[in-house]
mmCIF file of C-alpha atoms and ligand atoms in Angstrom:
data_model
loop_
_atom_site.group_PDB
_atom_site.id
_atom_site.type_symbol
_atom_site.label_atom_id
_atom_site.label_comp_id
_atom_site.label_asym_id
_atom_site.label_seq_id
_atom_site.Cartn_x
_atom_site.Cartn_y
_atom_site.Cartn_z
ATOM 1 C CA MET O 1 -27.842 -1.915 7.292
ATOM 2 C CA SER O 2 -24.169 -2.746 7.116
ATOM 3 C CA ASN O 3 -21.665 -1.628 4.538
ATOM 4 C CA PRO O 4 -20.641 -4.106 1.866
ATOM 5 C CA ILE O 5 -17.071 -5.454 1.652
ATOM 6 C CA PRO O 6 -15.003 -2.228 0.393
ATOM 7 C CA THR O 7 -13.687 -2.760 -2.938
ATOM 8 C CA HIS O 8 -10.508 -1.111 -2.165
ATOM 9 C CA VAL O 9 -8.551 -1.277 1.073
ATOM 10 C CA ALA O 10 -5.176 0.496 1.431
ATOM 11 C CA ILE O 11 -2.870 -0.538 4.552
ATOM 12 C CA ILE O 12 -0.059 1.485 6.129
ATOM 13 C CA MET O 13 1.924 -1.345 7.040
ATOM 14 C CA ASP O 14 3.718 -0.092 10.510
ATOM 15 C CA GLY O 15 5.442 -1.376 13.400
ATOM 16 C CA ASN O 16 8.107 -3.953 11.763
ATOM 17 C CA GLY O 17 10.869 -2.216 13.730
ATOM 18 C CA ARG O 18 9.102 -2.247 17.253
ATOM 19 C CA TRP O 19 8.190 -6.056 16.575
ATOM 20 C CA ALA O 20 11.867 -6.842 15.966
ATOM 21 C CA ASN O 21 12.947 -4.467 19.052
ATOM 22 C CA GLN O 22 10.831 -6.470 21.272
ATOM 23 C CA ARG O 23 12.368 -9.744 20.207
ATOM 24 C CA ARG O 24 15.941 -8.042 20.517
ATOM 25 C CA LEU O 25 16.341 -8.701 16.701
ATOM 26 C CA PRO O 26 17.823 -6.401 13.970
ATOM 27 C CA ARG O 27 15.066 -4.238 12.389
ATOM 28 C CA LEU O 28 15.383 -6.133 9.091
ATOM 29 C CA ALA O 29 14.202 -9.352 11.008
ATOM 30 C CA GLY O 30 10.945 -7.368 11.568
ATOM 31 C CA HIS O 31 10.680 -6.207 7.853
ATOM 32 C CA ARG O 32 11.436 -9.866 6.666
ATOM 33 C CA GLU O 33 8.350 -10.930 8.999
ATOM 34 C CA GLY O 34 6.353 -8.081 7.539
ATOM 35 C CA ALA O 35 6.942 -9.471 4.160
ATOM 36 C CA ASN O 36 5.323 -12.669 5.360
ATOM 37 C CA ALA O 37 2.601 -10.602 6.773
ATOM 38 C CA VAL O 38 2.117 -9.103 3.240
ATOM 39 C CA GLN O 39 1.659 -12.513 1.633
ATOM 40 C CA ARG O 40 -1.124 -13.641 3.984
ATOM 41 C CA THR O 41 -2.860 -10.278 3.932
ATOM 42 C CA ILE O 42 -2.681 -10.581 0.034
ATOM 43 C CA GLU O 43 -4.363 -14.209 0.383
ATOM 44 C CA ALA O 44 -6.796 -13.035 2.906
ATOM 45 C CA ALA O 45 -7.974 -10.198 0.848
ATOM 46 C CA GLN O 46 -8.544 -12.303 -2.285
ATOM 47 C CA ALA O 47 -10.594 -14.800 -0.204
ATOM 48 C CA LEU O 48 -12.625 -11.965 1.073
ATOM 49 C CA GLY O 49 -13.305 -10.615 -2.356
ATOM 50 C CA ILE O 50 -11.849 -7.380 -1.907
ATOM 51 C CA LYS O 51 -10.721 -6.310 -5.428
ATOM 52 C CA PHE O 52 -8.039 -3.856 -4.813
ATOM 53 C CA LEU O 53 -5.188 -3.736 -1.974
ATOM 54 C CA THR O 54 -2.789 -0.886 -1.792
ATOM 55 C CA LEU O 55 0.073 -1.432 0.342
ATOM 56 C CA TYR O 56 2.592 1.342 1.708
ATOM 57 C CA ALA O 57 5.904 -0.405 1.280
ATOM 58 C CA PHE O 58 8.282 2.490 1.047
ATOM 59 C CA SER O 59 7.591 6.123 1.325
ATOM 60 C CA THR O 60 9.670 9.176 -0.214
ATOM 61 C CA GLU O 61 10.605 9.960 3.424
ATOM 62 C CA ASN O 62 11.786 6.345 4.002
ATOM 63 C CA TRP O 63 15.093 7.121 2.291
ATOM 64 C CA SER O 64 16.354 9.203 5.273
ATOM 65 C CA ARG O 65 16.578 5.778 7.098
ATOM 66 C CA PRO O 66 20.198 4.269 7.782
ATOM 67 C CA GLN O 67 21.709 2.873 4.458
ATOM 68 C CA ASP O 68 21.892 -0.635 5.519
ATOM 69 C CA GLU O 69 18.174 -0.843 6.479
ATOM 70 C CA ILE O 70 17.198 0.681 3.046
ATOM 71 C CA ASP O 71 19.492 -1.918 1.237
ATOM 72 C CA GLY O 72 17.939 -4.786 3.256
ATOM 73 C CA LEU O 73 14.709 -3.586 2.211
ATOM 74 C CA MET O 74 15.316 -3.086 -1.275
ATOM 75 C CA ASP O 75 16.766 -6.599 -1.200
ATOM 76 C CA LEU O 76 13.722 -7.900 0.453
ATOM 77 C CA LEU O 77 11.450 -6.238 -1.919
ATOM 78 C CA CYS O 78 13.403 -7.980 -5.058
ATOM 79 C CA LYS O 79 12.827 -11.318 -3.272
ATOM 80 C CA THR O 80 9.113 -10.357 -2.464
ATOM 81 C CA LEU O 81 8.592 -9.477 -5.771
ATOM 82 C CA ASP O 82 9.797 -12.925 -6.996
ATOM 83 C CA THR O 83 7.609 -14.958 -4.871
ATOM 84 C CA TYR O 84 4.692 -12.523 -5.595
ATOM 85 C CA THR O 85 5.076 -13.069 -9.126
ATOM 86 C CA ASP O 86 5.008 -17.007 -8.736
ATOM 87 C CA GLN O 87 1.781 -16.593 -6.551
ATOM 88 C CA ALA O 88 0.190 -14.036 -8.975
ATOM 89 C CA HIS O 89 0.315 -16.820 -11.722
ATOM 90 C CA LYS O 90 -1.283 -19.446 -9.407
ATOM 91 C CA LYS O 91 -3.926 -17.143 -7.955
ATOM 92 C CA ASN O 92 -4.580 -14.514 -10.905
ATOM 93 C CA TYR O 93 -3.329 -11.405 -9.043
ATOM 94 C CA ARG O 94 -2.387 -8.272 -10.945
ATOM 95 C CA LEU O 95 0.304 -6.325 -9.671
ATOM 96 C CA LEU O 96 0.384 -2.096 -9.843
ATOM 97 C CA VAL O 97 2.940 0.279 -8.589
ATOM 98 C CA SER O 98 2.487 3.753 -7.256
ATOM 99 C CA GLY O 99 5.218 6.012 -6.840
ATOM 100 C CA SER O 100 8.215 7.458 -8.353
ATOM 101 C CA ARG O 101 10.786 5.493 -10.245
ATOM 102 C CA GLU O 102 13.518 8.234 -9.144
ATOM 103 C CA LYS O 103 16.264 6.804 -6.698
ATOM 104 C CA LEU O 104 15.158 3.243 -6.985
ATOM 105 C CA PRO O 105 17.973 0.806 -7.587
ATOM 106 C CA PRO O 106 17.864 -0.760 -11.306
ATOM 107 C CA THR O 107 17.589 -4.090 -9.870
ATOM 108 C CA VAL O 108 14.410 -3.311 -8.206
ATOM 109 C CA LEU O 109 12.985 -1.648 -11.227
ATOM 110 C CA GLU O 110 13.935 -4.314 -13.313
ATOM 111 C CA LYS O 111 11.885 -6.913 -10.871
ATOM 112 C CA ILE O 112 9.040 -4.460 -10.894
ATOM 113 C CA ASP O 113 8.797 -4.194 -14.680
ATOM 114 C CA LYS O 114 9.162 -8.003 -14.954
ATOM 115 C CA ALA O 115 6.408 -8.757 -12.276
ATOM 116 C CA LEU O 116 4.002 -5.707 -14.032
ATOM 117 C CA GLN O 117 4.410 -7.196 -17.116
ATOM 118 C CA ALA O 118 3.798 -10.625 -16.169
ATOM 119 C CA THR O 119 0.815 -10.029 -14.408
ATOM 120 C CA ALA O 120 -0.836 -7.339 -16.462
ATOM 121 C CA ASN O 121 -3.530 -9.557 -17.718
ATOM 122 C CA HIS O 122 -4.738 -11.285 -14.757
ATOM 123 C CA THR O 123 -8.227 -10.436 -13.537
ATOM 124 C CA GLY O 124 -8.332 -11.500 -9.790
ATOM 125 C CA LEU O 125 -7.121 -9.400 -6.818
ATOM 126 C CA THR O 126 -5.115 -6.226 -7.764
ATOM 127 C CA VAL O 127 -2.036 -5.440 -5.440
ATOM 128 C CA ASN O 128 -1.035 -1.809 -5.659
ATOM 129 C CA LEU O 129 2.285 -1.528 -4.125
ATOM 130 C CA ALA O 130 3.122 2.114 -2.966
ATOM 131 C CA LEU O 131 6.627 2.253 -3.631
ATOM 132 C CA ASN O 132 8.973 5.358 -3.225
ATOM 133 C CA TYR O 133 5.514 6.949 -2.633
ATOM 134 C CA GLY O 134 4.471 10.234 -1.452
ATOM 135 C CA ALA O 135 0.919 11.811 -1.840
ATOM 136 C CA ARG O 136 1.948 15.236 -1.969
ATOM 137 C CA GLN O 137 4.346 14.302 -4.701
ATOM 138 C CA GLU O 138 1.522 12.373 -6.545
ATOM 139 C CA ILE O 139 -0.583 15.396 -6.633
ATOM 140 C CA VAL O 140 2.309 17.827 -7.640
ATOM 141 C CA HIS O 141 3.073 15.211 -10.419
ATOM 142 C CA ALA O 142 -0.547 15.202 -11.671
ATOM 143 C CA VAL O 143 -0.942 19.094 -11.748
ATOM 144 C CA ASN O 144 2.475 19.186 -13.515
ATOM 145 C CA THR O 145 1.295 16.637 -16.081
ATOM 146 C CA LEU O 146 -1.781 18.767 -16.596
ATOM 147 C CA LEU O 147 0.241 22.206 -17.054
ATOM 148 C CA ALA O 148 2.504 20.259 -19.504
ATOM 149 C CA GLN O 149 -0.621 19.491 -21.539
ATOM 150 C CA GLY O 150 -1.531 23.345 -21.655
ATOM 151 C CA LYS O 151 -4.223 23.245 -19.282
ATOM 152 C CA LYS O 152 -5.173 26.584 -17.810
ATOM 153 C CA ALA O 153 -7.948 25.485 -15.432
ATOM 154 C CA ILE O 154 -7.639 22.264 -13.524
ATOM 155 C CA SER O 155 -10.697 20.135 -12.384
ATOM 156 C CA MET O 156 -10.885 17.638 -9.620
ATOM 157 C CA ASP O 157 -11.686 15.300 -12.277
ATOM 158 C CA ASP O 158 -8.439 16.133 -14.127
ATOM 159 C CA ILE O 159 -6.356 15.787 -11.010
ATOM 160 C CA SER O 160 -8.106 12.186 -10.275
ATOM 161 C CA ALA O 161 -7.289 11.291 -14.002
ATOM 162 C CA HIS O 162 -3.457 12.098 -13.494
ATOM 163 C CA LEU O 163 -2.554 10.217 -10.500
ATOM 164 C CA TYR O 164 -0.105 7.280 -10.462
ATOM 165 C CA GLN O 165 -2.979 4.664 -10.895
ATOM 166 C CA PRO O 166 -6.018 6.607 -12.040
ATOM 167 C CA ALA O 167 -7.883 3.283 -12.846
ATOM 168 C CA VAL O 168 -7.778 2.473 -9.000
ATOM 169 C CA PRO O 169 -10.763 3.707 -7.208
ATOM 170 C CA ASP O 170 -10.325 5.555 -4.049
ATOM 171 C CA PRO O 171 -10.238 3.276 -0.897
ATOM 172 C CA GLU O 172 -13.358 2.818 1.061
ATOM 173 C CA LEU O 173 -11.090 1.868 3.934
ATOM 174 C CA ILE O 174 -7.646 2.798 5.316
ATOM 175 C CA ILE O 175 -5.886 0.631 7.927
ATOM 176 C CA ARG O 176 -2.993 1.576 10.041
ATOM 177 C CA THR O 177 -1.458 -1.067 12.130
ATOM 178 C CA SER O 178 0.984 -0.537 15.343
ATOM 179 C CA GLY O 179 -1.229 2.034 17.152
ATOM 180 C CA GLU O 180 -0.234 5.136 15.149
ATOM 181 C CA GLU O 181 -2.935 7.167 14.042
ATOM 182 C CA ARG O 182 -1.741 9.430 11.009
ATOM 183 C CA LEU O 183 -1.678 9.346 7.410
ATOM 184 C CA SER O 184 2.263 10.049 6.918
ATOM 185 C CA ASN O 185 1.794 11.440 3.291
ATOM 186 C CA PHE O 186 -0.492 8.318 2.094
ATOM 187 C CA LEU O 187 -3.208 8.791 -0.410
ATOM 188 C CA LEU O 188 -3.853 12.168 0.535
ATOM 189 C CA TRP O 189 -6.362 12.915 -2.393
ATOM 190 C CA GLN O 190 -7.799 9.576 -2.510
ATOM 191 C CA ALA O 191 -8.788 9.580 1.195
ATOM 192 C CA ALA O 192 -11.190 12.505 1.082
ATOM 193 C CA TYR O 193 -14.419 10.064 2.072
ATOM 194 C CA SER O 194 -12.129 7.235 3.353
ATOM 195 C CA GLU O 195 -13.175 5.335 6.616
ATOM 196 C CA PHE O 196 -10.239 4.867 9.016
ATOM 197 C CA TYR O 197 -9.361 1.764 11.216
ATOM 198 C CA PHE O 198 -6.335 1.800 13.831
ATOM 199 C CA SER O 199 -5.193 -1.481 14.902
ATOM 200 C CA PRO O 200 -2.975 -2.020 17.750
ATOM 201 C CA VAL O 201 -1.230 -4.981 16.254
ATOM 202 C CA LEU O 202 2.282 -4.724 14.777
ATOM 203 C CA TRP O 203 2.307 -5.285 11.168
ATOM 204 C CA PRO O 204 4.525 -8.650 11.267
ATOM 205 C CA ASP O 205 1.438 -9.848 13.487
ATOM 206 C CA PHE O 206 -1.219 -8.906 10.886
ATOM 207 C CA ASN O 207 -3.358 -11.865 9.502
ATOM 208 C CA ALA O 208 -6.658 -12.539 8.220
ATOM 209 C CA GLN O 209 -8.507 -12.448 11.506
ATOM 210 C CA GLU O 210 -6.982 -8.747 11.935
ATOM 211 C CA LEU O 211 -8.322 -7.809 8.383
ATOM 212 C CA GLN O 212 -11.686 -9.369 9.267
ATOM 213 C CA LYS O 213 -11.867 -7.120 12.328
ATOM 214 C CA ALA O 214 -11.142 -3.877 10.482
ATOM 215 C CA LEU O 215 -13.932 -5.062 7.851
ATOM 216 C CA ASP O 216 -16.203 -5.631 10.699
ATOM 217 C CA ALA O 217 -15.816 -2.225 12.096
ATOM 218 C CA TYR O 218 -15.846 -0.587 8.591
ATOM 219 C CA ALA O 219 -19.389 -2.550 7.945
ATOM 220 C CA GLN O 220 -20.775 -0.679 11.112
ATOM 221 C CA ARG O 221 -19.462 2.737 9.821
ATOM 222 C CA THR O 222 -22.345 5.309 8.699
ATOM 223 C CA ARG O 223 -20.994 6.895 5.509
ATOM 224 C CA ARG O 224 -22.559 10.033 4.575
ATOM 225 C CA PHE O 225 -20.020 11.695 2.162
ATOM 226 C CA GLY O 226 -21.186 15.185 3.651
ATOM 227 C CA GLY O 227 -24.644 14.466 3.393
ATOM 228 C CA VAL O 228 -26.973 13.887 6.381
HETATM 229 C C1 FPP J 1 6.953 0.251 8.887
HETATM 230 O O1 FPP J 1 7.688 -0.297 9.775
HETATM 231 C C2 FPP J 1 7.379 -0.447 7.497
HETATM 232 C C3 FPP J 1 8.189 0.018 6.483
HETATM 233 C C4 FPP J 1 8.537 1.211 6.148
HETATM 234 C C5 FPP J 1 8.351 -0.666 5.345
HETATM 235 C C6 FPP J 1 7.126 -1.750 5.106
HETATM 236 C C7 FPP J 1 7.855 -3.198 4.543
HETATM 237 C C8 FPP J 1 7.285 -4.191 4.772
HETATM 238 C C9 FPP J 1 5.991 -4.511 5.230
HETATM 239 C C10 FPP J 1 8.143 -5.428 4.523
HETATM 240 C C11 FPP J 1 8.463 -5.647 3.133
HETATM 241 C C12 FPP J 1 7.373 -5.597 2.180
HETATM 242 C C13 FPP J 1 7.668 -5.666 0.790
HETATM 243 C C14 FPP J 1 6.493 -5.503 -0.034
HETATM 244 C C15 FPP J 1 8.853 -5.921 0.407
HETATM 245 P P1 FPP J 1 8.739 0.435 10.637
HETATM 246 O O2 FPP J 1 10.016 0.080 10.296
HETATM 247 O O3 FPP J 1 8.389 2.065 10.559
HETATM 248 O O4 FPP J 1 8.406 -0.103 12.316
HETATM 249 P P2 FPP J 1 8.770 0.897 13.394
HETATM 250 O O5 FPP J 1 7.751 2.235 13.206
HETATM 251 O O6 FPP J 1 8.026 0.026 14.437
HETATM 252 O O7 FPP J 1 10.323 1.309 13.633
#
């Protein structure tokens, strides 16, 4: 029997820079095309009946990129959030953000808060944007929150309940594009039993067909969760 459609798919969107390089375009052109792929993928996920889609948009390590690329990404993010909020009303999407607010420019925080508020009551696909996100930082944040509450012993359930988005279930499937095969500080806690799918396609070329390929591969996996 094949696995049903996953409830939660998480994606490491990689390869924007290489996509631009191949075309002798600035890296930001790759990110812009990547933002279009984000829109396509959100629509495809909704059509497939996926309930949660986590997208790794900016990692805590991405601050080490050249300032003009960071500025370009933040600007693109603001524009994407506007488009996203419009689409969310039409299609009933809900937005969540996972990550730290620290270091994010006030303009971005404003847009995020607006989008979160505007879509909070939507009941369709939940898009969880991992933004200024690091999984080790997330676990440390959970532990520190528990210590501040006076906890002396911490259980696995305690940690799960104090992650950035505790109501989002663990992803059954994690996809990484561009042929790279590593987790890069993404969802370390939540990925304990996730299936991985590595696509050679660069993120700006990702589309509904590529998502379907990942789901087909996932459907064929045997999931034992440590059992036999
Ligand atoms: C990885 O490609 C991509 C990122 C670090 C940023 C992800 C951003 C987007 C998909 C576009 C914007 C999306 C939103 C939501 C605003 P890379 O630059 O590491 O590519 P490379 O490995 O080929 O250099």
